[in-house]
GROMACS .gro file of C-alpha atoms in nm:
model
  217
    1UNK     CA    1 -18.852 -13.449   4.790
    2UNK     CA    2 -19.071 -13.747   4.713
    3UNK     CA    3 -18.920 -14.049   4.543
    4UNK     CA    4 -19.100 -14.205   4.251
    5UNK     CA    5 -18.996 -14.509   4.050
    6UNK     CA    6 -19.113 -14.481   3.692
    7UNK     CA    7 -19.003 -14.616   3.354
    8UNK     CA    8 -18.760 -14.391   3.169
    9UNK     CA    9 -18.653 -14.498   2.821
   10UNK     CA   10 -18.289 -14.420   2.746
   11UNK     CA   11 -18.208 -14.377   2.378
   12UNK     CA   12 -17.912 -14.509   2.184
   13UNK     CA   13 -17.912 -14.188   1.980
   14UNK     CA   14 -17.958 -13.821   2.066
   15UNK     CA   15 -18.146 -13.728   1.751
   16UNK     CA   16 -18.496 -13.584   1.769
   17UNK     CA   17 -18.677 -13.469   1.459
   18UNK     CA   18 -18.963 -13.219   1.459
   19UNK     CA   19 -19.175 -13.328   1.164
   20UNK     CA   20 -19.525 -13.198   1.229
   21UNK     CA   21 -19.725 -13.063   0.938
   22UNK     CA   22 -19.742 -12.687   0.901
   23UNK     CA   23 -20.042 -12.479   0.814
   24UNK     CA   24 -20.386 -12.533   0.962
   25UNK     CA   25 -20.357 -12.514   1.340
   26UNK     CA   26 -20.640 -12.764   1.383
   27UNK     CA   27 -20.438 -13.024   1.191
   28UNK     CA   28 -20.086 -12.941   1.305
   29UNK     CA   29 -19.922 -13.117   1.596
   30UNK     CA   30 -19.597 -13.058   1.786
   31UNK     CA   31 -19.374 -13.360   1.723
   32UNK     CA   32 -19.027 -13.492   1.796
   33UNK     CA   33 -18.916 -13.834   1.668
   34UNK     CA   34 -18.634 -14.059   1.782
   35UNK     CA   35 -18.501 -14.417   1.764
   36UNK     CA   36 -18.613 -14.700   1.987
   37UNK     CA   37 -18.514 -14.701   2.352
   38UNK     CA   38 -18.255 -14.944   2.484
   39UNK     CA   39 -18.312 -14.939   2.861
   40UNK     CA   40 -18.659 -14.976   3.017
   41UNK     CA   41 -18.649 -14.809   3.357
   42UNK     CA   42 -18.479 -14.567   3.594
   43UNK     CA   43 -18.557 -14.419   3.933
   44UNK     CA   44 -18.627 -14.047   3.949
   45UNK     CA   45 -18.679 -13.798   4.226
   46UNK     CA   46 -18.970 -13.560   4.195
   47UNK     CA   47 -18.865 -13.218   4.328
   48UNK     CA   48 -19.092 -12.999   4.534
   49UNK     CA   49 -19.129 -12.725   4.276
   50UNK     CA   50 -19.409 -12.480   4.215
   51UNK     CA   51 -19.319 -12.309   3.890
   52UNK     CA   52 -19.059 -12.164   3.659
   53UNK     CA   53 -18.970 -11.841   3.485
   54UNK     CA   54 -18.877 -11.868   3.119
   55UNK     CA   55 -18.659 -11.567   3.050
   56UNK     CA   56 -18.697 -11.500   2.677
   57UNK     CA   57 -18.573 -11.229   2.444
   58UNK     CA   58 -18.935 -11.109   2.426
   59UNK     CA   59 -18.997 -11.101   2.801
   60UNK     CA   60 -19.049 -11.335   3.095
   61UNK     CA   61 -19.302 -11.618   3.092
   62UNK     CA   62 -19.409 -11.734   3.437
   63UNK     CA   63 -19.544 -12.089   3.445
   64UNK     CA   64 -19.696 -12.311   3.711
   65UNK     CA   65 -19.541 -12.659   3.706
   66UNK     CA   66 -19.783 -12.946   3.766
   67UNK     CA   67 -19.560 -13.182   3.964
   68UNK     CA   68 -19.845 -13.390   4.106
   69UNK     CA   69 -20.013 -13.445   3.770
   70UNK     CA   70 -19.691 -13.504   3.571
   71UNK     CA   71 -19.408 -13.581   3.816
   72UNK     CA   72 -19.172 -13.747   3.568
   73UNK     CA   73 -19.213 -13.473   3.309
   74UNK     CA   74 -19.164 -13.195   3.562
   75UNK     CA   75 -18.856 -13.372   3.699
   76UNK     CA   76 -18.712 -13.395   3.348
   77UNK     CA   77 -18.777 -13.027   3.278
   78UNK     CA   78 -18.628 -12.917   3.611
   79UNK     CA   79 -18.317 -13.131   3.572
   80UNK     CA   80 -18.251 -13.000   3.221
   81UNK     CA   81 -18.313 -12.641   3.326
   82UNK     CA   82 -18.094 -12.656   3.636
   83UNK     CA   83 -17.805 -12.848   3.482
   84UNK     CA   84 -17.864 -13.181   3.653
   85UNK     CA   85 -17.918 -13.370   3.328
   86UNK     CA   86 -17.714 -13.393   3.007
   87UNK     CA   87 -17.533 -13.079   2.898
   88UNK     CA   88 -17.637 -12.880   2.594
   89UNK     CA   89 -17.448 -13.046   2.305
   90UNK     CA   90 -17.416 -12.719   2.115
   91UNK     CA   91 -17.292 -12.491   2.392
   92UNK     CA   92 -17.142 -12.739   2.636
   93UNK     CA   93 -17.331 -12.564   2.914
   94UNK     CA   94 -17.487 -12.764   3.196
   95UNK     CA   95 -17.811 -12.564   3.181
   96UNK     CA   96 -17.963 -12.741   2.882
   97UNK     CA   97 -18.222 -12.484   2.780
   98UNK     CA   98 -18.010 -12.169   2.812
   99UNK     CA   99 -17.966 -11.996   2.477
  100UNK     CA  100 -18.203 -12.223   2.285
  101UNK     CA  101 -18.465 -12.078   2.053
  102UNK     CA  102 -18.833 -12.119   1.981
  103UNK     CA  103 -18.770 -12.291   1.649
  104UNK     CA  104 -19.133 -12.346   1.549
  105UNK     CA  105 -19.411 -12.091   1.590
  106UNK     CA  106 -19.766 -12.112   1.453
  107UNK     CA  107 -20.011 -11.828   1.509
  108UNK     CA  108 -20.335 -11.933   1.681
  109UNK     CA  109 -20.176 -12.266   1.777
  110UNK     CA  110 -19.851 -12.284   1.975
  111UNK     CA  111 -19.485 -12.188   2.019
  112UNK     CA  112 -19.234 -12.474   2.035
  113UNK     CA  113 -18.882 -12.484   2.181
  114UNK     CA  114 -18.644 -12.698   2.383
  115UNK     CA  115 -18.425 -12.814   2.093
  116UNK     CA  116 -18.056 -12.742   2.169
  117UNK     CA  117 -17.965 -12.735   1.800
  118UNK     CA  118 -18.248 -12.503   1.697
  119UNK     CA  119 -18.310 -12.724   1.394
  120UNK     CA  120 -18.599 -12.937   1.514
  121UNK     CA  121 -18.359 -13.234   1.526
  122UNK     CA  122 -18.207 -13.195   1.872
  123UNK     CA  123 -18.274 -13.345   2.210
  124UNK     CA  124 -18.124 -13.472   2.535
  125UNK     CA  125 -18.031 -13.823   2.417
  126UNK     CA  126 -18.318 -14.013   2.578
  127UNK     CA  127 -18.695 -14.038   2.579
  128UNK     CA  128 -18.951 -14.111   2.848
  129UNK     CA  129 -19.312 -14.209   2.895
  130UNK     CA  130 -19.626 -13.997   2.868
  131UNK     CA  131 -19.820 -13.885   3.174
  132UNK     CA  132 -20.190 -13.815   3.126
  133UNK     CA  133 -20.414 -13.679   3.400
  134UNK     CA  134 -20.791 -13.707   3.364
  135UNK     CA  135 -20.833 -13.356   3.502
  136UNK     CA  136 -20.617 -13.194   3.237
  137UNK     CA  137 -20.706 -13.125   2.875
  138UNK     CA  138 -20.619 -12.883   2.598
  139UNK     CA  139 -20.933 -12.679   2.658
  140UNK     CA  140 -20.766 -12.344   2.721
  141UNK     CA  141 -20.465 -12.143   2.601
  142UNK     CA  142 -20.143 -12.118   2.796
  143UNK     CA  143 -20.072 -12.488   2.850
  144UNK     CA  144 -19.713 -12.612   2.869
  145UNK     CA  145 -19.676 -12.959   2.717
  146UNK     CA  146 -19.426 -13.200   2.565
  147UNK     CA  147 -19.368 -13.241   2.192
  148UNK     CA  148 -19.338 -13.603   2.078
  149UNK     CA  149 -19.364 -13.841   1.784
  150UNK     CA  150 -19.607 -14.083   1.943
  151UNK     CA  151 -19.661 -14.266   2.269
  152UNK     CA  152 -19.377 -14.245   2.523
  153UNK     CA  153 -19.132 -14.049   2.306
  154UNK     CA  154 -19.078 -13.736   2.516
  155UNK     CA  155 -18.736 -13.572   2.533
  156UNK     CA  156 -18.658 -13.202   2.579
  157UNK     CA  157 -18.882 -13.027   2.326
  158UNK     CA  158 -19.189 -12.856   2.465
  159UNK     CA  159 -19.459 -12.617   2.349
  160UNK     CA  160 -19.699 -12.359   2.490
  161UNK     CA  161 -20.046 -12.329   2.338
  162UNK     CA  162 -20.204 -11.998   2.243
  163UNK     CA  163 -20.558 -12.132   2.189
  164UNK     CA  164 -20.770 -12.432   2.290
  165UNK     CA  165 -20.636 -12.736   2.102
  166UNK     CA  166 -20.862 -13.030   2.192
  167UNK     CA  167 -20.724 -13.242   1.907
  168UNK     CA  168 -20.410 -13.284   2.121
  169UNK     CA  169 -20.596 -13.446   2.413
  170UNK     CA  170 -20.443 -13.781   2.502
  171UNK     CA  171 -20.148 -13.721   2.272
  172UNK     CA  172 -19.921 -13.480   2.460
  173UNK     CA  173 -19.832 -13.458   2.829
  174UNK     CA  174 -19.942 -13.132   2.993
  175UNK     CA  175 -19.700 -13.041   3.271
  176UNK     CA  176 -19.758 -12.672   3.328
  177UNK     CA  177 -19.971 -12.362   3.277
  178UNK     CA  178 -19.889 -11.999   3.204
  179UNK     CA  179 -19.933 -11.826   3.537
  180UNK     CA  180 -20.058 -11.475   3.460
  181UNK     CA  181 -20.187 -11.236   3.194
  182UNK     CA  182 -19.854 -11.059   3.152
  183UNK     CA  183 -19.682 -11.388   3.075
  184UNK     CA  184 -19.958 -11.491   2.835
  185UNK     CA  185 -19.911 -11.160   2.654
  186UNK     CA  186 -19.547 -11.257   2.594
  187UNK     CA  187 -19.653 -11.596   2.458
  188UNK     CA  188 -19.910 -11.431   2.231
  189UNK     CA  189 -19.650 -11.184   2.103
  190UNK     CA  190 -19.411 -11.466   2.016
  191UNK     CA  191 -19.693 -11.654   1.841
  192UNK     CA  192 -19.748 -11.372   1.591
  193UNK     CA  193 -19.383 -11.313   1.511
  194UNK     CA  194 -19.289 -11.331   1.142
  195UNK     CA  195 -19.195 -11.682   1.029
  196UNK     CA  196 -19.068 -11.854   0.716
  197UNK     CA  197 -19.237 -12.136   0.524
  198UNK     CA  198 -19.118 -12.385   0.788
  199UNK     CA  199 -19.280 -12.190   1.075
  200UNK     CA  200 -18.938 -12.078   1.198
  201UNK     CA  201 -18.918 -11.717   1.320
  202UNK     CA  202 -18.720 -11.500   1.080
  203UNK     CA  203 -18.559 -11.336   1.383
  204UNK     CA  204 -18.457 -11.571   1.662
  205UNK     CA  205 -18.677 -11.577   1.970
  206UNK     CA  206 -18.433 -11.688   2.239
  207UNK     CA  207 -18.496 -11.872   2.563
  208UNK     CA  208 -18.214 -11.705   2.750
  209UNK     CA  209 -18.249 -11.900   3.075
  210UNK     CA  210 -18.494 -12.080   3.301
  211UNK     CA  211 -18.534 -12.016   3.674
  212UNK     CA  212 -18.704 -12.292   3.872
  213UNK     CA  213 -18.915 -12.199   4.173
  214UNK     CA  214 -18.889 -12.447   4.459
  215UNK     CA  215 -19.155 -12.488   4.725
  216UNK     CA  216 -18.919 -12.369   4.997
  217UNK     CA  217 -18.806 -12.055   4.810
   0.00000   0.00000   0.00000
């Protein structure tokens, strides 16, 4: 593993609120809001990982994790997925993402998950800084990125795009890509599921578990 010292903002509260506008995909944005941070920095280890499998109720989604471009974000995702971060406050399980749902789905835009409460108001209890790479942009579908409420307010909520979304450039950290056509077909199928007026699927789409792929696997 490589060691990287980076700022990590630790929150006084665990609340995250997904408040993005619904409707037109060109105007909508994945968001998660939270109170101000209380501690400015922490040291993190960046694992040697290559990807992950999101095991969902609709099928598996294979993703490539971009550890070099977004080391802090990938570290956060891996730690939550593998149970090395805070436990899921709803289930008490160490593996934070297991059993969570895609609580917000907008056709021709994105699918959003990572909230342990499934309400759009949940998170891990901290937030951390954005990571932007000049070689990455929302110019293609199948990008895995962090939901936030503004600069440096990332937590646990993430989204996967189903179309180019250039209006998100410079606003959301991209930390992965859907790895193959079969996985993208699963994402596309989730994106067209029936939803209510709040963009919540009428039948839960569950993220059953996440398997991280390490470089030495």
